[in-house]
PDB file of C-alpha atoms in Angstrom:
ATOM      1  CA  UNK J   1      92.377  91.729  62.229  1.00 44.00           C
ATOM      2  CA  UNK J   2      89.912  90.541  59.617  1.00 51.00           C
ATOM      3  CA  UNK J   3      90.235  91.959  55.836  1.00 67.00           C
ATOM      4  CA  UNK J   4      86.794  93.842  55.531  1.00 84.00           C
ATOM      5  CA  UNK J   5      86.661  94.398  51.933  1.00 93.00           C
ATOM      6  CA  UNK J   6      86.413  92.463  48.838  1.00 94.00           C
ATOM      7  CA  UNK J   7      88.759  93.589  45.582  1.00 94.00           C
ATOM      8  CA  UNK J   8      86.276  95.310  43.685  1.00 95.00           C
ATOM      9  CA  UNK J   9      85.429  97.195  47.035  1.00 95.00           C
ATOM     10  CA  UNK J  10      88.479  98.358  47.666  1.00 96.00           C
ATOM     11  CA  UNK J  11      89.605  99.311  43.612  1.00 97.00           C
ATOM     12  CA  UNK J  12      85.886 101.606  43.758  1.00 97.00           C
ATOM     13  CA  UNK J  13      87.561 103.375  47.938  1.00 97.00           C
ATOM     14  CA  UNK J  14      90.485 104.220  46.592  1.00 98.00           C
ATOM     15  CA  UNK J  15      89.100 106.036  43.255  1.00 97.00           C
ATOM     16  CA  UNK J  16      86.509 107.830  44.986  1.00 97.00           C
ATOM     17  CA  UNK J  17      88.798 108.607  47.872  1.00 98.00           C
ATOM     18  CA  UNK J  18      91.631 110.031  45.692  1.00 97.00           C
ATOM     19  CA  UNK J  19      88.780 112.153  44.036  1.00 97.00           C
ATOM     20  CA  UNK J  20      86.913 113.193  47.073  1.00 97.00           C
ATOM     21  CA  UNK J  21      90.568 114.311  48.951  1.00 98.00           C
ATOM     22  CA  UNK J  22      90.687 117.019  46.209  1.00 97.00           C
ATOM     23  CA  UNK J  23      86.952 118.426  46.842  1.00 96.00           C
ATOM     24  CA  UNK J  24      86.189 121.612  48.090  1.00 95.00           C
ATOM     25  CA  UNK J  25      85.031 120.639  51.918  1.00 96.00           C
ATOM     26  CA  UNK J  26      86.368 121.624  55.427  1.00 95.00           C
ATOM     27  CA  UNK J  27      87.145 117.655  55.689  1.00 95.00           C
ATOM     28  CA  UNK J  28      89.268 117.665  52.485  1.00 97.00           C
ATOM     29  CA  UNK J  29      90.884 120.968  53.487  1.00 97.00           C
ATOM     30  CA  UNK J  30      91.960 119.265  56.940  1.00 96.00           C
ATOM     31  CA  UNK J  31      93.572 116.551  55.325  1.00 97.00           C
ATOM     32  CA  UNK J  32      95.415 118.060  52.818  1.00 98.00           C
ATOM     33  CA  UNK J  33      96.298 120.778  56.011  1.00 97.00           C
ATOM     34  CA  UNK J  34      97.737 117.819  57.532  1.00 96.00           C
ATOM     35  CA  UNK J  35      99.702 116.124  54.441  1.00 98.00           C
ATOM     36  CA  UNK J  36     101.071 119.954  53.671  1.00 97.00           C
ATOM     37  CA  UNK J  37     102.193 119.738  57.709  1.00 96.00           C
ATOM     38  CA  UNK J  38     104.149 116.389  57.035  1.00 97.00           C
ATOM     39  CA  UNK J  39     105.756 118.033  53.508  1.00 97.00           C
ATOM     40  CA  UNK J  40     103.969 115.577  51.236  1.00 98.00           C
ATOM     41  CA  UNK J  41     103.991 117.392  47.762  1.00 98.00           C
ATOM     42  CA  UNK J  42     100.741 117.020  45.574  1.00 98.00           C
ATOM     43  CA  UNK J  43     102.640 114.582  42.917  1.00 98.00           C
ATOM     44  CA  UNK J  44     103.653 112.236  45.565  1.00 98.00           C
ATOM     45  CA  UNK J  45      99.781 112.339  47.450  1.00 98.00           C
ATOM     46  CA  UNK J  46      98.892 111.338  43.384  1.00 98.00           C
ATOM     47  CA  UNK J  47     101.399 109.182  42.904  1.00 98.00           C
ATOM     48  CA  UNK J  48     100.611 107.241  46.630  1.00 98.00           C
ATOM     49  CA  UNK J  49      96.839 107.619  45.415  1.00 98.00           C
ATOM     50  CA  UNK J  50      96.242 109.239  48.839  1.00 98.00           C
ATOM     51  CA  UNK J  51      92.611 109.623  49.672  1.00 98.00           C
ATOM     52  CA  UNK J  52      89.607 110.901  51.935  1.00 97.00           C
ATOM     53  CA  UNK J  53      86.474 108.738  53.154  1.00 96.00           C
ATOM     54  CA  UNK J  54      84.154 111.117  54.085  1.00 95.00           C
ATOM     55  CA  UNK J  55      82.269 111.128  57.376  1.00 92.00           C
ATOM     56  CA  UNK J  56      79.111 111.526  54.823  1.00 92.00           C
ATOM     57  CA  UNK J  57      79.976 107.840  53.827  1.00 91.00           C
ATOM     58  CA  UNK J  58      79.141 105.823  56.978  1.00 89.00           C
ATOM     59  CA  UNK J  59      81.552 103.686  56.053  1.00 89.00           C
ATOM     60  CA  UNK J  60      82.657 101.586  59.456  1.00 83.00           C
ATOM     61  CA  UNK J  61      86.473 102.288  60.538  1.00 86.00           C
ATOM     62  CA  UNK J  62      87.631 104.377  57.661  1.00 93.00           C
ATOM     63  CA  UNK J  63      85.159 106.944  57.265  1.00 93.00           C
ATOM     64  CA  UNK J  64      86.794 110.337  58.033  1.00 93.00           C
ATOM     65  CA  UNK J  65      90.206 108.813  57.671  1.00 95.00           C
ATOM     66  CA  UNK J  66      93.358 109.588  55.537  1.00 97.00           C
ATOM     67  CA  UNK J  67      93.336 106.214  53.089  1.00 98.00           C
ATOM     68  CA  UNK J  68      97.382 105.460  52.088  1.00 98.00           C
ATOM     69  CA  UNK J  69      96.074 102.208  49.952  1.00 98.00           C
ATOM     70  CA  UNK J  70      98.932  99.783  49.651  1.00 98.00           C
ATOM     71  CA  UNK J  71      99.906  97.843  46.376  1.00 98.00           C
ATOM     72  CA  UNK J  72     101.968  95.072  45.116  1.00 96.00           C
ATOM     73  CA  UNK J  73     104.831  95.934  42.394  1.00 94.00           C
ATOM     74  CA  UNK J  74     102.090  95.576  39.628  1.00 93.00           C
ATOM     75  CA  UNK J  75      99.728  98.146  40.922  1.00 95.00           C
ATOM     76  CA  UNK J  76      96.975  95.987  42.410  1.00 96.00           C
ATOM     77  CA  UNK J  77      95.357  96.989  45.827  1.00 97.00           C
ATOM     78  CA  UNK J  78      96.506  94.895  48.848  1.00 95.00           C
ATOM     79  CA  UNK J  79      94.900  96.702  51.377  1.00 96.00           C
ATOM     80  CA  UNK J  80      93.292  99.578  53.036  1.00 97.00           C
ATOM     81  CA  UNK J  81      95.526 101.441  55.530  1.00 96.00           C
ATOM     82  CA  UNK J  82      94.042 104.596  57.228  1.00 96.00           C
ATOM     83  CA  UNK J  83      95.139 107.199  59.421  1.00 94.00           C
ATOM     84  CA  UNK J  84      92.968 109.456  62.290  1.00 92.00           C
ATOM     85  CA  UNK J  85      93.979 113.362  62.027  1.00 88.00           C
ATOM     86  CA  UNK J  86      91.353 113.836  64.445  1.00 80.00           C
ATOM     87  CA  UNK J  87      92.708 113.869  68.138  1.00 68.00           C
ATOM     88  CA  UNK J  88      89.766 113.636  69.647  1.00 64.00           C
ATOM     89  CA  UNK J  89      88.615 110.556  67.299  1.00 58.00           C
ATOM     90  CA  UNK J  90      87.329 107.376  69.156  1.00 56.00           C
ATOM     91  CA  UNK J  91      88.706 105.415  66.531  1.00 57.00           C
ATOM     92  CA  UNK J  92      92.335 104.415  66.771  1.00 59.00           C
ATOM     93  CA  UNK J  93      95.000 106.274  65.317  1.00 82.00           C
ATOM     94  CA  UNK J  94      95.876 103.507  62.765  1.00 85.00           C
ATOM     95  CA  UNK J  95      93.896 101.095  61.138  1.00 89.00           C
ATOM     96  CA  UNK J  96      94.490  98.713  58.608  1.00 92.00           C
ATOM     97  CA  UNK J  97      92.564  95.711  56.825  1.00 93.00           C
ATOM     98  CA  UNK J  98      95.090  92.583  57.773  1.00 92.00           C
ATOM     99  CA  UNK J  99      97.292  91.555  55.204  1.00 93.00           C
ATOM    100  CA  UNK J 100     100.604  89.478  55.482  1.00 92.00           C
ATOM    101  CA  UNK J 101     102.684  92.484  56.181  1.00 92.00           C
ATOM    102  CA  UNK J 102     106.061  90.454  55.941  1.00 94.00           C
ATOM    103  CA  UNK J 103     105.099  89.769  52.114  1.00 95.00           C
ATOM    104  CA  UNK J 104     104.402  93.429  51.280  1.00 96.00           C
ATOM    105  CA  UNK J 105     106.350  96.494  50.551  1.00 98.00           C
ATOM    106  CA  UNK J 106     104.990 100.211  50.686  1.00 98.00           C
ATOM    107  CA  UNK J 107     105.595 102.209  47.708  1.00 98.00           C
ATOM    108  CA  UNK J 108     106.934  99.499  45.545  1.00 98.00           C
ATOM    109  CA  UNK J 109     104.507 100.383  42.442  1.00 97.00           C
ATOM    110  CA  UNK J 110     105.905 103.780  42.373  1.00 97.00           C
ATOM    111  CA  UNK J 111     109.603 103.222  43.064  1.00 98.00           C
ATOM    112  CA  UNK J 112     110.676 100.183  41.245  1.00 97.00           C
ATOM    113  CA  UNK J 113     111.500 102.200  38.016  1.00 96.00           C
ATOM    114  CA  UNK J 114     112.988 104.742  39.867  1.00 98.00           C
ATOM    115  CA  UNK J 115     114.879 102.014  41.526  1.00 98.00           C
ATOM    116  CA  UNK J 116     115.743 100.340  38.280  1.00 97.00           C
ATOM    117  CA  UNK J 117     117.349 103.377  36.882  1.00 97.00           C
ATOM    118  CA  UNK J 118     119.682 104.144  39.531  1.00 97.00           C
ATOM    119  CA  UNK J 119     120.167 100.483  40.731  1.00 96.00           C
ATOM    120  CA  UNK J 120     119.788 101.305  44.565  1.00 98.00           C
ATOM    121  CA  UNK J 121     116.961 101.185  46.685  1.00 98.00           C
ATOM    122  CA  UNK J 122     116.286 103.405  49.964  1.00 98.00           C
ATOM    123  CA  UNK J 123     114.483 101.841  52.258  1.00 98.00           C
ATOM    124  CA  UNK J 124     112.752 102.747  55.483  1.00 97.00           C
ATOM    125  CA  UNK J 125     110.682 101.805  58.104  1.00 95.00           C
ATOM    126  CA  UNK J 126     107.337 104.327  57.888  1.00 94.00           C
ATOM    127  CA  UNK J 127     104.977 105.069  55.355  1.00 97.00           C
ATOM    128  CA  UNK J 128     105.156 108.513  55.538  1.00 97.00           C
ATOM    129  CA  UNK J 129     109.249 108.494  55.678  1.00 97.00           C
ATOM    130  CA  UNK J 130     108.657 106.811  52.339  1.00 98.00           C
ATOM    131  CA  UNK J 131     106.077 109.839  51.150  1.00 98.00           C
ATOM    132  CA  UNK J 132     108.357 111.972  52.399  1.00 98.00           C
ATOM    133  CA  UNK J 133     111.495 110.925  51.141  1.00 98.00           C
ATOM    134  CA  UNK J 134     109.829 110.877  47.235  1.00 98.00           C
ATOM    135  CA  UNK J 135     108.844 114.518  47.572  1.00 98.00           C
ATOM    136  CA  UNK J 136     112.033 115.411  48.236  1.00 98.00           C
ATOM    137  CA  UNK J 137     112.827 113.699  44.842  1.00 98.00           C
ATOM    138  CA  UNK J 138     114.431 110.236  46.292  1.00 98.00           C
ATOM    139  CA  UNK J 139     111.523 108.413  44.336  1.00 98.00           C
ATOM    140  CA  UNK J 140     113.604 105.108  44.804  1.00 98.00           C
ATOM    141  CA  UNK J 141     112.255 104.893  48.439  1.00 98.00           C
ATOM    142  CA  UNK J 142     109.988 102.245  49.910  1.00 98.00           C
ATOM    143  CA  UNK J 143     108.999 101.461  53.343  1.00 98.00           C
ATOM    144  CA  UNK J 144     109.084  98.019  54.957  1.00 97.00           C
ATOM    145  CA  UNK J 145     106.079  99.129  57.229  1.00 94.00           C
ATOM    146  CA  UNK J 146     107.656  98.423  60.528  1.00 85.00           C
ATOM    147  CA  UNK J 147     110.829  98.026  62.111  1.00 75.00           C
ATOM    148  CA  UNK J 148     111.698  94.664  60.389  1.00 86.00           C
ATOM    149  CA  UNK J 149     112.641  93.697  57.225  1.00 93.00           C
ATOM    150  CA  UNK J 150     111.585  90.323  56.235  1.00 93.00           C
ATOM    151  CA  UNK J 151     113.557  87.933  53.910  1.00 93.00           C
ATOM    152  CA  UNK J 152     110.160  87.697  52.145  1.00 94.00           C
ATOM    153  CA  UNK J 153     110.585  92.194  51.717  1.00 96.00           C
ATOM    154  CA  UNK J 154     113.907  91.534  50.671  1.00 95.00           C
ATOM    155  CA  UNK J 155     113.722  89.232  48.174  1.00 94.00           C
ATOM    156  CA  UNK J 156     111.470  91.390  46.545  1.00 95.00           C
ATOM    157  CA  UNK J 157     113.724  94.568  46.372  1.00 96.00           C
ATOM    158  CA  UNK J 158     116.480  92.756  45.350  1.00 95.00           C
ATOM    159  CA  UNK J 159     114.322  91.649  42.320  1.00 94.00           C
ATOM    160  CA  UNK J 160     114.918  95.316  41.153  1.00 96.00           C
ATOM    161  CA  UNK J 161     118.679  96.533  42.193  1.00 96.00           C
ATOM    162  CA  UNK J 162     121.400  95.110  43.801  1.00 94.00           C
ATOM    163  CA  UNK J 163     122.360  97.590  46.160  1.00 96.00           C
ATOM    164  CA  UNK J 164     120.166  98.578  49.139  1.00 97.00           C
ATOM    165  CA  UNK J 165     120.869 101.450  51.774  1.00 97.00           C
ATOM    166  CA  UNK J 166     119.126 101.184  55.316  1.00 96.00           C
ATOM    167  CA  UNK J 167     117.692 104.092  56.362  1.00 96.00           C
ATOM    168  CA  UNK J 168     116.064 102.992  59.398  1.00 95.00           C
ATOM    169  CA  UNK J 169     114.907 104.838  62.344  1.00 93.00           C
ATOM    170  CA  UNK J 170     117.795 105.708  64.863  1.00 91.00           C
ATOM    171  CA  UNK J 171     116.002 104.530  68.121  1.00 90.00           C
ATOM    172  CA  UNK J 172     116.984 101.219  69.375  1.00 88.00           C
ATOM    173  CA  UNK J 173     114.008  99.454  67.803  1.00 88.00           C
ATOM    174  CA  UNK J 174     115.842 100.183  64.292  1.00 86.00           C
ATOM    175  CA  UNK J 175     119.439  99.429  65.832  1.00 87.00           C
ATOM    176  CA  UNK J 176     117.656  96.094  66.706  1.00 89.00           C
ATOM    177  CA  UNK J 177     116.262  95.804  63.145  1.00 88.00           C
ATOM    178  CA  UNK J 178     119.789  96.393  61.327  1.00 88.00           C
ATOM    179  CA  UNK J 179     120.936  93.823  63.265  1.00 89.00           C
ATOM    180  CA  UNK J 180     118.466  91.259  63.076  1.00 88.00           C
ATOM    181  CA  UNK J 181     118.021  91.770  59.542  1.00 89.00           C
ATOM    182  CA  UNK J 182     122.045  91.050  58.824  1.00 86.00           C
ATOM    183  CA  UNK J 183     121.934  88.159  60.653  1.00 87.00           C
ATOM    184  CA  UNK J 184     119.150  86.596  58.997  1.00 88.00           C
ATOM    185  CA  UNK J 185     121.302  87.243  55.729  1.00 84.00           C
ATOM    186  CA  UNK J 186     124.042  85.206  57.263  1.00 79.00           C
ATOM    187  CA  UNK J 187     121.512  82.378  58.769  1.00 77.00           C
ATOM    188  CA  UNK J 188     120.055  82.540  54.848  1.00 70.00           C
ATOM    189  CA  UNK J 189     123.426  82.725  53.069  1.00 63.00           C
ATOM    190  CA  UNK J 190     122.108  85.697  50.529  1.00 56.00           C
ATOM    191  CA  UNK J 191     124.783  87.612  50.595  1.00 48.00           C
ATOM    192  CA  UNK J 192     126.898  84.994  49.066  1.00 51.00           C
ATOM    193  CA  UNK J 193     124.246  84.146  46.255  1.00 54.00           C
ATOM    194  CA  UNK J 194     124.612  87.370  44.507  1.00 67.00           C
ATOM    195  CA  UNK J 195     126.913  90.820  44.971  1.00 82.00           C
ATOM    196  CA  UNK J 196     124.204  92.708  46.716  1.00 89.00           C
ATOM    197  CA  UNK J 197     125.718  95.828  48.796  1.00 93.00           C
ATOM    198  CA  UNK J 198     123.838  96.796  51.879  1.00 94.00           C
ATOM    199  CA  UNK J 199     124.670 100.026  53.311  1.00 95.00           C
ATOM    200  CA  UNK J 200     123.680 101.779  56.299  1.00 95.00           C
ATOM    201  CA  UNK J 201     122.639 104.893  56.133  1.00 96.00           C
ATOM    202  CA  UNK J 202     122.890 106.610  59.920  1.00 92.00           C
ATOM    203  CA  UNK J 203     120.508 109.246  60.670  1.00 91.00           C
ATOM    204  CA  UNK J 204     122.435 111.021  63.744  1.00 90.00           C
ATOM    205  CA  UNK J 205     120.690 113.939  65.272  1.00 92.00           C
ATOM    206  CA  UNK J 206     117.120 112.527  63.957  1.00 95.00           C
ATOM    207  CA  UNK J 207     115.020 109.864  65.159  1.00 95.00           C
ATOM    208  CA  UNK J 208     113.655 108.960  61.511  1.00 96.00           C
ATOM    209  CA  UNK J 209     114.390 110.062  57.465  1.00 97.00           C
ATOM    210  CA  UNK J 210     111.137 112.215  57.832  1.00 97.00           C
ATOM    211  CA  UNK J 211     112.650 114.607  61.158  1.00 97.00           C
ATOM    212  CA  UNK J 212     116.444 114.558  59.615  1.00 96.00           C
ATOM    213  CA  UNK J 213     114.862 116.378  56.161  1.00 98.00           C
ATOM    214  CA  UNK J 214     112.596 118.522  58.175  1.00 97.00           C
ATOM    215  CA  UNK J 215     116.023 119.203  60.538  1.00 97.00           C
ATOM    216  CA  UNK J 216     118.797 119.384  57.779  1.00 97.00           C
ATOM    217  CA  UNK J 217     116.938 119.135  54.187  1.00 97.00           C
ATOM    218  CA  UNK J 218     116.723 117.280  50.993  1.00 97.00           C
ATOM    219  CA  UNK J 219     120.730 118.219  49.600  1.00 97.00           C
ATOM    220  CA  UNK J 220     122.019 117.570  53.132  1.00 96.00           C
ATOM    221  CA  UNK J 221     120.456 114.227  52.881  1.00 97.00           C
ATOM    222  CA  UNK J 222     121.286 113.568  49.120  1.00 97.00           C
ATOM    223  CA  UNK J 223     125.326 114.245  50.438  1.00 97.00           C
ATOM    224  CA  UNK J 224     124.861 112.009  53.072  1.00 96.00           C
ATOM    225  CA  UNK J 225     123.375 109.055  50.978  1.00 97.00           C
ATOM    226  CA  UNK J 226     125.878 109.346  48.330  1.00 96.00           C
ATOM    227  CA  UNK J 227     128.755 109.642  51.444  1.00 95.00           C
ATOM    228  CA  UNK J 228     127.255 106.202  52.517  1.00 96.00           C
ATOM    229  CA  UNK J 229     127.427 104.298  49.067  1.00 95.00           C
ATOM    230  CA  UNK J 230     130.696 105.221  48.170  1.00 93.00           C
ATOM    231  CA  UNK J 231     132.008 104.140  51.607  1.00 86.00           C
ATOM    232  CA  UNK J 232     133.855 100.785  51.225  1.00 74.00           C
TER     233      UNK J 232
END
């Protein structure tokens, strides 16, 4: 999947987006519909940076689309990813400009003081667990945008805590994930280099973070997290 836009292109999409998601417009109001839908508060769609390419734009593949821009821990923009509310869109659900997903972490920008302060990191697979998660007030969240976390991911959270809790989905792609991700820190030898904790936080009765809130809510789930790290 080729990377359609240049820096500068993509710096100028994601102002006017964030602007234009907060006009007055049936295709704004759908959007933020949708985002109230999913329980994404209006500080975390600023924080995110959460946008709206208008139809009006002509804009190939993203006009009409959600924009969730992703950044590196400094704040630059990576890439472009997009999401369809439309179901009756020709477009595909998802699309994204390429980037080396294994290198990048969703949400980093805005979590890594968060992170920092309470020396723990929640991570998750989706982007909108992540979104989620923050407006529930668990603004030390990020998402690994998939399934897998990559040594490349993990090197980069552990740059801000040591102590990370899993909170993967509980279908048997994330079983598989948990499982391939502590065995590439035994292949790797990490966990010997420093006195990082890794717990796993179990999500039974929900298939992801973003269903257990909607099922059980945001003190249910602070109880269970703190349950998890002070489990030997």
């Amino acid at each position: 999947m080729p990377q359609f836009f240049s820096d500068y292109e993509r710096d100028e999409i994601v102002k006017l987006s964030s602007l234009t998601l907060w006009e007055e417009s049936e295709e704004s109001e759908k959007i933020l519909a949708y985002l109230r839908f999913r329980n994404i508060d209006k500080d975390t769609i600023k924080k995110f940076k959460l946008g709206l390419c208008p139809s009006r734009s002509g804009m190939r593949w993203i006009s009409g689309r959600l924009i969730m821009p992703l950044f590196d821990t400094w704040g630059k923009c990576i890439a472009l990813t997009t999401r369809s509310i439309d179901p009756d869109s020709s477009n595909r659900g998802h699309w994204h400009e390429s980037f080396e997903k294994k290198c990048e972490v969703f949400g980093i920008n805005v979590a890594c003081e968060e992170i920092l302060e309470k020396k723990y990191c929640i991570v998750c697979e989706g982007q909108f667990d992540c979104m989620r998660m923050h407006s529930c007030g668990f603004r030390n969240t990020v998402s690994v945008l998939g399934s897998k976390m990559s040594m490349e991911q993990f090197s980069l959270i552990v740059r801000w805590c040591d102590e990370i809790v899993l909170a993967f989905d509980s279908d048997d792609a994330g079983n598989i994930a948990r499982k391939d991700f502590f065995n590439m820190l035994k292949t790797k030898s990490m966990t010997g280099t420093r006195s990082i904790k890794i717990k796993n936080l179990y999500l039974d009765g929900a298939k992801d973070p973003d269903e257990w809130l909607s099922l059980f809510g945001c003190e249910s789930m602070a109880t269970r997290i703190e349950s998890v790290r002070n489990r030997k």
